[in-house]
């Protein structure tokens, strides 16, 4: 069970909904400081059978406690969404990300929060959605020719691929970049994160936070770190607010 976020607002409102993306129906939740607040943050979860929209809630609840509303959702084949995981691919998830972004308030500057595969997607769609801020947890990177590879065992392993669409997307990114890396990550090599920083040459700011004792599945670990969790949440919140103020 995730550790509770004591900074969450007592008036925080959540709303579950579904939306269509191609032939699929995707399950989503709005997390708002109060009813009707404009949602300007979108989260993208990682790859795997157990990946879902709920593990990031400790972050979103904290942000709602500071006036920031968000949308989290599940890609097809995960959680409460329709579809089969083994039939999905990065290209489909790129399109599903764009469909999810339609449920944000365009009057506010956009933030994308991506975890692992979701980090790759967040950077890939950045030239289209033009976020003011990217927050990436242990972001993966896949080669360009992996876009159509089904998630049935044939997807390339994360690595610092020079032709990665994530790196290409970051080269066009001019907002604020925050990367949170895991020191004991056995899934995404540290060089992959170096590639993200190098690609973001036009970013307004870029910063990396290393959690030395953390493994790849960061959202299983960080909620229970009473000393580190508040520091990381504050860094995320301040980065988003600073990016919004600069717009």
Coordinates of N, CA and C in Angstrom, one line a residue, residues 52-239:
X52 N -0.1 0.5 -14.1 CA -1.4 1.1 -14.0 C -1.3 2.6 -13.7
X53 N -2.5 3.2 -13.6 CA -2.5 4.7 -13.4 C -2.4 5.0 -11.9
X54 N -2.5 4.1 -11.0 CA -2.6 4.3 -9.6 C -1.3 4.5 -8.9
X55 N -0.2 3.9 -9.4 CA 1.1 4.0 -8.6 C 1.6 5.4 -8.6
X56 N 1.3 6.3 -9.5 CA 1.8 7.6 -9.5 C 0.9 8.6 -8.6
X57 N -0.1 8.0 -8.0 CA -1.0 8.9 -7.3 C -0.4 9.6 -6.1
X58 N 0.6 9.1 -5.5 CA 1.3 9.8 -4.4 C 1.9 11.1 -4.9
X59 N 2.3 11.1 -6.1 CA 2.8 12.4 -6.7 C 1.6 13.3 -7.0
X60 N 0.6 12.8 -7.7 CA -0.5 13.6 -8.1 C -1.3 14.2 -6.9
X61 N -1.4 13.4 -5.9 CA -2.1 13.9 -4.7 C -1.3 15.1 -4.1
X62 N 0.0 14.9 -4.0 CA 0.8 16.0 -3.5 C 0.6 17.3 -4.4
X63 N 0.6 17.1 -5.7 CA 0.5 18.3 -6.6 C -0.9 18.9 -6.4
X64 N -1.9 18.1 -6.3 CA -3.3 18.6 -6.0 C -3.3 19.4 -4.7
X65 N -2.5 19.0 -3.7 CA -2.5 19.8 -2.5 C -1.9 21.1 -2.6
X66 N -1.2 21.4 -3.8 CA -0.6 22.7 -4.1 C -1.2 23.3 -5.3
X67 N -2.5 23.0 -5.6 CA -3.2 23.6 -6.6 C -3.1 23.2 -8.0
X68 N -2.4 22.0 -8.2 CA -2.1 21.5 -9.6 C -3.0 20.3 -9.9
X69 N -3.8 20.4 -10.9 CA -4.7 19.3 -11.3 C -4.1 18.4 -12.4
X70 N -4.4 17.2 -12.5 CA -3.8 16.2 -13.4 C -4.8 15.2 -13.9
X71 N -4.3 14.5 -14.9 CA -5.0 13.3 -15.5 C -4.0 12.2 -15.5
X72 N -4.4 11.0 -15.0 CA -3.6 9.8 -15.1 C -4.5 8.8 -15.8
X73 N -4.0 7.9 -16.7 CA -4.8 7.0 -17.4 C -4.0 5.7 -17.7
X74 N -4.6 4.7 -18.2 CA -4.0 3.4 -18.5 C -4.0 3.2 -20.0
X75 N -2.9 2.9 -20.6 CA -2.8 2.5 -22.0 C -3.6 1.2 -22.2
X76 N -3.9 1.0 -23.5 CA -4.7 -0.2 -23.8 C -3.8 -1.5 -23.4
X77 N -4.5 -2.4 -22.9 CA -3.9 -3.7 -22.4 C -3.4 -3.6 -21.0
X78 N -3.6 -2.5 -20.3 CA -3.2 -2.3 -18.9 C -4.4 -1.9 -18.0
X79 N -4.4 -2.3 -16.8 CA -5.4 -1.9 -15.8 C -6.8 -2.1 -16.3
X80 N -7.6 -1.0 -16.2 CA -9.0 -1.1 -16.5 C -9.3 -0.7 -18.0
X81 N -8.3 -0.5 -18.7 CA -8.5 -0.2 -20.2 C -8.7 -1.4 -21.0
X82 N -9.3 -1.2 -22.2 CA -9.6 -2.4 -23.1 C -8.3 -2.8 -23.8
X83 N -8.4 -3.9 -24.5 CA -7.3 -4.4 -25.3 C -6.4 -5.3 -24.6
X84 N -5.4 -5.9 -25.4 CA -4.5 -6.9 -24.9 C -3.1 -6.3 -25.0
X85 N -2.3 -6.4 -23.9 CA -1.0 -5.9 -23.9 C -0.1 -6.4 -25.0
X86 N -0.2 -7.6 -25.3 CA 0.7 -8.2 -26.4 C 0.4 -7.7 -27.8
X87 N -0.8 -7.0 -27.9 CA -1.1 -6.5 -29.2 C -0.8 -5.0 -29.3
X88 N -0.3 -4.4 -28.2 CA 0.1 -3.0 -28.2 C 1.5 -2.8 -28.8
X89 N 1.8 -1.6 -29.1 CA 3.2 -1.2 -29.5 C 3.4 0.3 -29.2
X90 N 4.6 0.7 -29.4 CA 4.9 2.1 -29.0 C 4.1 3.1 -29.9
X91 N 3.9 2.8 -31.2 CA 3.2 3.7 -32.0 C 1.7 3.8 -31.5
X92 N 1.1 2.7 -31.1 CA -0.2 2.8 -30.6 C -0.2 3.7 -29.3
X93 N 0.8 3.5 -28.5 CA 0.8 4.3 -27.3 C 1.1 5.7 -27.5
X94 N 1.8 6.0 -28.5 CA 2.0 7.4 -28.9 C 0.6 8.1 -29.3
X95 N -0.2 7.3 -30.1 CA -1.5 7.9 -30.4 C -2.4 7.9 -29.2
X96 N -2.3 7.0 -28.3 CA -3.1 7.0 -27.1 C -2.7 8.2 -26.2
X97 N -1.5 8.5 -26.2 CA -1.0 9.7 -25.5 C -1.6 11.0 -26.0
X98 N -1.7 11.1 -27.3 CA -2.3 12.3 -27.9 C -3.8 12.3 -27.6
X99 N -4.4 11.2 -27.6 CA -5.8 11.1 -27.3 C -6.1 11.6 -25.9
X100 N -5.2 11.1 -25.0 CA -5.4 11.5 -23.6 C -5.2 13.0 -23.4
X101 N -4.2 13.6 -24.1 CA -4.0 15.0 -24.0 C -5.1 15.9 -24.4
X102 N -6.1 15.3 -25.1 CA -7.3 16.1 -25.5 C -8.1 16.4 -24.3
X103 N -7.9 15.7 -23.2 CA -8.7 15.9 -22.0 C -8.0 16.8 -21.0
X104 N -7.0 17.5 -21.4 CA -6.4 18.5 -20.6 C -6.9 19.9 -21.0
X105 N -6.8 20.9 -20.1 CA -7.2 22.2 -20.4 C -6.1 23.0 -21.1
X106 N -6.3 23.3 -22.3 CA -5.3 23.9 -23.2 C -5.0 25.4 -22.8
X107 N -5.7 25.9 -21.8 CA -5.4 27.3 -21.4 C -4.3 27.3 -20.4
X108 N -3.9 26.2 -19.9 CA -2.7 26.1 -19.0 C -1.5 25.5 -19.7
X109 N -0.3 25.9 -19.3 CA 0.8 25.2 -19.9 C 0.9 23.8 -19.4
X110 N 1.3 22.9 -20.3 CA 1.2 21.5 -20.1 C 2.5 20.9 -19.5
X111 N 2.3 19.9 -18.6 CA 3.4 19.1 -18.0 C 3.1 17.7 -18.3
X112 N 4.1 17.0 -18.8 CA 4.1 15.5 -19.0 C 5.0 14.9 -18.0
X113 N 4.4 13.9 -17.3 CA 5.2 13.1 -16.3 C 5.2 11.6 -16.9
X114 N 6.4 11.2 -17.2 CA 6.5 9.8 -17.8 C 7.4 8.9 -16.9
X115 N 7.0 7.7 -16.8 CA 7.8 6.7 -16.1 C 8.3 5.6 -17.0
X116 N 9.6 5.3 -17.1 CA 10.1 4.2 -17.9 C 9.7 4.4 -19.4
X117 N 8.9 3.4 -19.9 CA 8.4 3.6 -21.3 C 7.7 4.9 -21.4
X118 N 6.9 5.3 -20.4 CA 6.2 6.6 -20.5 C 7.1 7.8 -20.6
X119 N 8.4 7.7 -20.1 CA 9.3 8.7 -20.3 C 9.7 8.8 -21.8
X120 N 9.9 7.7 -22.4 CA 10.2 7.7 -23.9 C 9.0 8.3 -24.7
X121 N 7.8 8.0 -24.3 CA 6.6 8.5 -25.0 C 6.5 10.0 -24.7
X122 N 6.7 10.5 -23.5 CA 6.6 11.9 -23.2 C 7.6 12.7 -24.0
X123 N 8.8 12.3 -24.2 CA 9.8 13.0 -25.0 C 9.4 12.9 -26.5
X124 N 8.9 11.8 -26.9 CA 8.6 11.6 -28.3 C 7.5 12.5 -28.7
X125 N 6.5 12.7 -27.9 CA 5.3 13.5 -28.3 C 5.6 15.0 -28.0
X126 N 6.7 15.3 -27.3 CA 6.9 16.7 -27.0 C 6.9 17.7 -28.1
X127 N 7.4 17.4 -29.3 CA 7.3 18.4 -30.4 C 5.8 18.6 -30.9
X128 N 4.9 17.7 -30.6 CA 3.5 17.9 -30.9 C 2.7 18.6 -29.8
X129 N 2.9 18.2 -28.6 CA 2.2 18.8 -27.4 C 2.8 20.0 -26.9
X130 N 4.1 20.2 -27.1 CA 4.9 21.3 -26.7 C 4.7 21.6 -25.2
X131 N 5.0 20.7 -24.3 CA 4.9 20.9 -22.9 C 5.9 22.0 -22.4
X132 N 5.5 22.6 -21.3 CA 6.4 23.6 -20.7 C 7.4 22.8 -19.8
X133 N 7.0 21.6 -19.4 CA 7.8 20.9 -18.4 C 7.7 19.4 -18.7
X134 N 8.8 18.7 -18.5 CA 8.8 17.2 -18.6 C 9.5 16.7 -17.3
X135 N 8.7 15.8 -16.7 CA 9.3 15.1 -15.5 C 9.3 13.6 -15.8
X136 N 10.5 13.1 -15.8 CA 10.8 11.7 -16.3 C 11.4 10.9 -15.2
X137 N 10.7 9.8 -14.9 CA 11.2 8.8 -13.9 C 11.8 7.7 -14.6
X138 N 13.1 7.4 -14.4 CA 13.8 6.3 -15.0 C 13.4 6.1 -16.5
X139 N 13.5 7.2 -17.3 CA 13.0 7.1 -18.7 C 13.8 6.1 -19.5
X140 N 13.0 5.2 -20.2 CA 13.6 4.3 -21.2 C 13.8 5.0 -22.5
X141 N 14.6 4.3 -23.4 CA 14.8 4.8 -24.7 C 14.8 3.6 -25.7
X142 N 14.0 3.7 -26.7 CA 13.9 2.6 -27.7 C 14.4 3.1 -29.1
X143 N 14.8 2.3 -30.0 CA 15.3 2.7 -31.3 C 14.1 3.0 -32.2
X144 N 14.4 3.8 -33.3 CA 13.3 4.2 -34.2 C 12.5 3.0 -34.8
X145 N 13.3 1.9 -35.1 CA 12.6 0.8 -35.8 C 11.8 0.0 -34.8
X146 N 11.7 0.4 -33.5 CA 10.9 -0.4 -32.5 C 9.5 0.1 -32.4
X147 N 9.1 1.2 -33.2 CA 7.8 1.8 -33.0 C 6.7 0.9 -33.2
X148 N 6.8 0.0 -34.2 CA 5.7 -1.0 -34.5 C 5.9 -2.3 -33.9
X149 N 6.9 -2.5 -33.1 CA 7.1 -3.8 -32.4 C 6.1 -4.1 -31.4
X150 N 5.4 -5.3 -31.5 CA 4.4 -5.6 -30.5 C 5.0 -5.9 -29.2
X151 N 4.2 -5.7 -28.1 CA 4.7 -6.0 -26.8 C 4.5 -7.5 -26.5
X152 N 5.0 -8.4 -27.4 CA 4.8 -9.8 -27.2 C 6.2 -10.5 -27.0
X153 N 7.2 -9.7 -26.6 CA 8.5 -10.2 -26.4 C 9.5 -9.8 -27.4
X154 N 9.1 -9.1 -28.4 CA 10.0 -8.7 -29.5 C 10.5 -7.2 -29.4
X155 N 10.1 -6.5 -28.4 CA 10.5 -5.1 -28.2 C 12.0 -5.0 -27.8
X156 N 12.7 -4.2 -28.4 CA 14.1 -4.0 -28.0 C 14.2 -3.5 -26.6
X157 N 15.3 -3.9 -25.9 CA 15.5 -3.5 -24.5 C 15.9 -2.0 -24.5
X158 N 15.6 -1.3 -23.4 CA 16.0 0.1 -23.3 C 17.5 0.2 -23.3
X159 N 18.0 1.2 -24.1 CA 19.4 1.5 -24.2 C 19.5 2.9 -24.8
X160 N 20.7 3.5 -24.8 CA 20.9 4.9 -25.3 C 21.0 4.8 -26.9
X161 N 19.9 4.5 -27.5 CA 20.0 4.4 -29.0 C 20.1 5.8 -29.6
X162 N 21.1 6.1 -30.4 CA 21.2 7.4 -31.0 C 20.0 7.9 -31.9
X163 N 19.3 6.9 -32.5 CA 18.2 7.3 -33.3 C 16.9 7.2 -32.6
X164 N 16.9 7.2 -31.3 CA 15.6 7.1 -30.5 C 14.7 8.3 -30.8
X165 N 13.4 8.0 -31.0 CA 12.5 9.1 -31.1 C 12.4 10.0 -29.9
X166 N 12.7 9.4 -28.7 CA 12.7 10.2 -27.5 C 13.8 11.3 -27.6
X167 N 15.0 10.9 -28.0 CA 16.1 11.9 -28.1 C 15.8 12.9 -29.2
X168 N 15.2 12.5 -30.3 CA 14.8 13.4 -31.3 C 13.8 14.4 -30.8
X169 N 12.8 13.9 -30.1 CA 11.8 14.8 -29.5 C 12.4 15.8 -28.6
X170 N 13.4 15.4 -27.7 CA 14.0 16.3 -26.8 C 14.8 17.4 -27.4
X171 N 15.3 17.1 -28.6 CA 16.1 18.1 -29.3 C 15.3 19.3 -29.6
X172 N 14.0 19.2 -29.7 CA 13.1 20.3 -30.0 C 12.4 20.9 -28.8
X173 N 12.8 20.3 -27.6 CA 12.1 20.7 -26.4 C 12.8 22.0 -25.8
X174 N 12.0 23.0 -25.5 CA 12.6 24.2 -25.0 C 12.1 24.6 -23.6
X175 N 11.4 23.6 -22.9 CA 10.9 23.9 -21.6 C 11.9 23.4 -20.5
X176 N 11.3 23.1 -19.3 CA 12.1 22.6 -18.2 C 12.1 21.1 -18.0
X177 N 13.3 20.5 -17.9 CA 13.4 19.0 -17.9 C 13.9 18.6 -16.5
X178 N 13.1 17.7 -15.9 CA 13.6 17.1 -14.6 C 13.6 15.6 -14.8
X179 N 14.7 14.9 -14.5 CA 14.8 13.5 -14.6 C 15.1 12.9 -13.2
X180 N 14.4 11.9 -12.9 CA 14.7 11.2 -11.6 C 15.1 9.8 -11.9
X181 N 16.4 9.5 -11.6 CA 17.0 8.3 -11.9 C 17.2 7.4 -10.7
X182 N 17.2 6.1 -10.9 CA 17.4 5.1 -9.9 C 18.9 4.5 -9.9
X183 N 19.6 4.7 -8.8 CA 21.0 4.2 -8.8 C 21.2 2.8 -9.0
X184 N 20.2 1.9 -8.7 CA 20.3 0.5 -8.9 C 19.4 0.0 -10.0
X185 N 19.2 0.8 -11.0 CA 18.3 0.4 -12.1 C 19.0 -0.6 -12.9
X186 N 18.3 -1.8 -13.0 CA 18.8 -2.9 -13.8 C 18.1 -3.0 -15.2
X187 N 17.2 -2.1 -15.4 CA 16.4 -2.2 -16.6 C 16.8 -1.1 -17.6
X188 N 17.0 0.1 -17.2 CA 17.4 1.3 -18.0 C 18.8 1.6 -17.6
X189 N 19.8 1.5 -18.5 CA 21.2 1.8 -18.2 C 21.3 3.3 -17.9
X190 N 22.2 3.7 -17.0 CA 22.4 5.1 -16.7 C 22.8 5.9 -17.9
X191 N 23.5 5.3 -18.9 CA 23.9 6.0 -20.1 C 22.7 6.5 -20.9
X192 N 21.5 5.8 -20.7 CA 20.3 6.2 -21.4 C 19.9 7.6 -20.9
X193 N 20.0 7.8 -19.6 CA 19.7 9.1 -19.0 C 20.6 10.2 -19.4
X194 N 21.9 9.8 -19.5 CA 22.9 10.7 -20.1 C 22.5 11.2 -21.5
X195 N 21.9 10.2 -22.2 CA 21.5 10.6 -23.6 C 20.3 11.6 -23.6
X196 N 19.5 11.4 -22.6 CA 18.4 12.4 -22.5 C 18.9 13.8 -22.2
X197 N 19.8 13.9 -21.3 CA 20.4 15.2 -20.9 C 21.1 15.8 -22.1
X198 N 21.9 15.0 -22.8 CA 22.6 15.5 -24.0 C 21.7 15.9 -25.1
X199 N 20.6 15.2 -25.3 CA 19.6 15.6 -26.4 C 18.9 16.9 -26.1
X200 N 18.7 17.2 -24.8 CA 17.9 18.3 -24.4 C 18.8 19.6 -24.4
X201 N 19.4 19.8 -25.5 CA 20.4 20.9 -25.6 C 19.7 22.3 -25.7
X202 N 18.4 22.3 -26.0 CA 17.6 23.6 -26.1 C 16.7 23.8 -24.9
X203 N 16.8 22.9 -24.0 CA 15.9 23.0 -22.8 C 16.2 24.3 -22.0
X204 N 15.2 24.9 -21.5 CA 15.4 26.1 -20.7 C 16.2 25.8 -19.4
X205 N 15.9 24.6 -18.8 CA 16.7 24.1 -17.7 C 16.6 22.6 -17.7
X206 N 17.6 22.0 -17.2 CA 17.6 20.5 -17.1 C 18.3 20.1 -15.8
X207 N 17.7 19.1 -15.1 CA 18.2 18.7 -13.8 C 18.0 17.3 -13.6
X208 N 18.9 16.6 -13.0 CA 18.7 15.1 -12.7 C 18.9 14.9 -11.2
X209 N 18.0 14.1 -10.7 CA 18.1 13.7 -9.3 C 18.3 12.2 -9.2
X210 N 19.3 11.8 -8.6 CA 19.6 10.3 -8.5 C 19.2 9.8 -7.1
X211 N 18.4 8.7 -7.1 CA 18.0 8.0 -5.9 C 18.9 6.8 -5.8
X212 N 20.0 6.9 -5.1 CA 21.1 5.9 -5.1 C 20.7 4.5 -4.8
X213 N 19.8 4.3 -3.8 CA 19.4 3.0 -3.3 C 18.1 2.4 -4.0
X214 N 17.7 3.1 -5.0 CA 16.4 2.7 -5.7 C 16.6 1.9 -6.9
X215 N 15.8 0.9 -7.1 CA 15.8 0.0 -8.3 C 14.8 0.6 -9.3
X216 N 14.6 0.0 -10.4 CA 13.9 0.6 -11.5 C 12.4 0.9 -11.2
X217 N 11.8 0.1 -10.4 CA 10.4 0.3 -10.1 C 10.2 1.3 -9.0
X218 N 10.4 2.5 -9.4 CA 10.6 3.6 -8.5 C 9.3 3.9 -7.7
X219 N 8.2 3.7 -8.3 CA 6.9 4.1 -7.6 C 6.5 3.0 -6.6
X220 N 7.2 1.9 -6.5 CA 7.0 0.9 -5.5 C 7.9 1.3 -4.3
X221 N 8.9 2.0 -4.5 CA 9.9 2.3 -3.5 C 9.8 3.6 -2.8
X222 N 9.7 4.7 -3.7 CA 9.7 6.0 -3.2 C 8.6 6.4 -2.2
X223 N 7.4 5.9 -2.4 CA 6.3 6.3 -1.4 C 6.6 6.0 0.0
X224 N 7.5 5.0 0.2 CA 7.8 4.5 1.6 C 9.1 5.1 2.2
X225 N 9.7 6.0 1.4 CA 10.9 6.6 1.9 C 10.6 8.0 2.6
X226 N 10.4 7.9 3.9 CA 9.9 9.1 4.6 C 10.8 10.3 4.5
X227 N 12.1 10.1 4.4 CA 13.1 11.2 4.3 C 13.2 11.7 2.9
X228 N 13.3 10.8 1.9 CA 13.5 11.3 0.5 C 12.2 11.7 -0.2
X229 N 11.1 11.1 0.1 CA 9.8 11.4 -0.6 C 9.5 12.8 -0.6
X230 N 9.4 13.5 0.6 CA 9.1 14.9 0.5 C 10.0 15.8 -0.3
X231 N 11.3 15.4 -0.3 CA 12.3 16.2 -1.1 C 12.0 16.1 -2.6
X232 N 11.8 14.8 -3.0 CA 11.5 14.6 -4.4 C 10.2 15.3 -4.8
X233 N 9.2 15.1 -4.0 CA 7.9 15.7 -4.4 C 8.0 17.3 -4.4
X234 N 8.7 17.8 -3.5 CA 8.9 19.3 -3.6 C 9.7 19.7 -4.8
X235 N 10.7 19.0 -5.2 CA 11.4 19.3 -6.4 C 10.5 19.2 -7.7
X236 N 9.7 18.2 -7.7 CA 8.7 18.0 -8.9 C 7.8 19.2 -8.9
X237 N 7.2 19.5 -7.7 CA 6.2 20.6 -7.7 C 6.9 21.9 -8.1
X238 N 8.0 22.2 -7.5 CA 8.7 23.5 -7.8 C 9.1 23.6 -9.3
X239 N 9.5 22.5 -9.9 CA 9.9 22.5 -11.3 C 8.7 22.9 -12.1

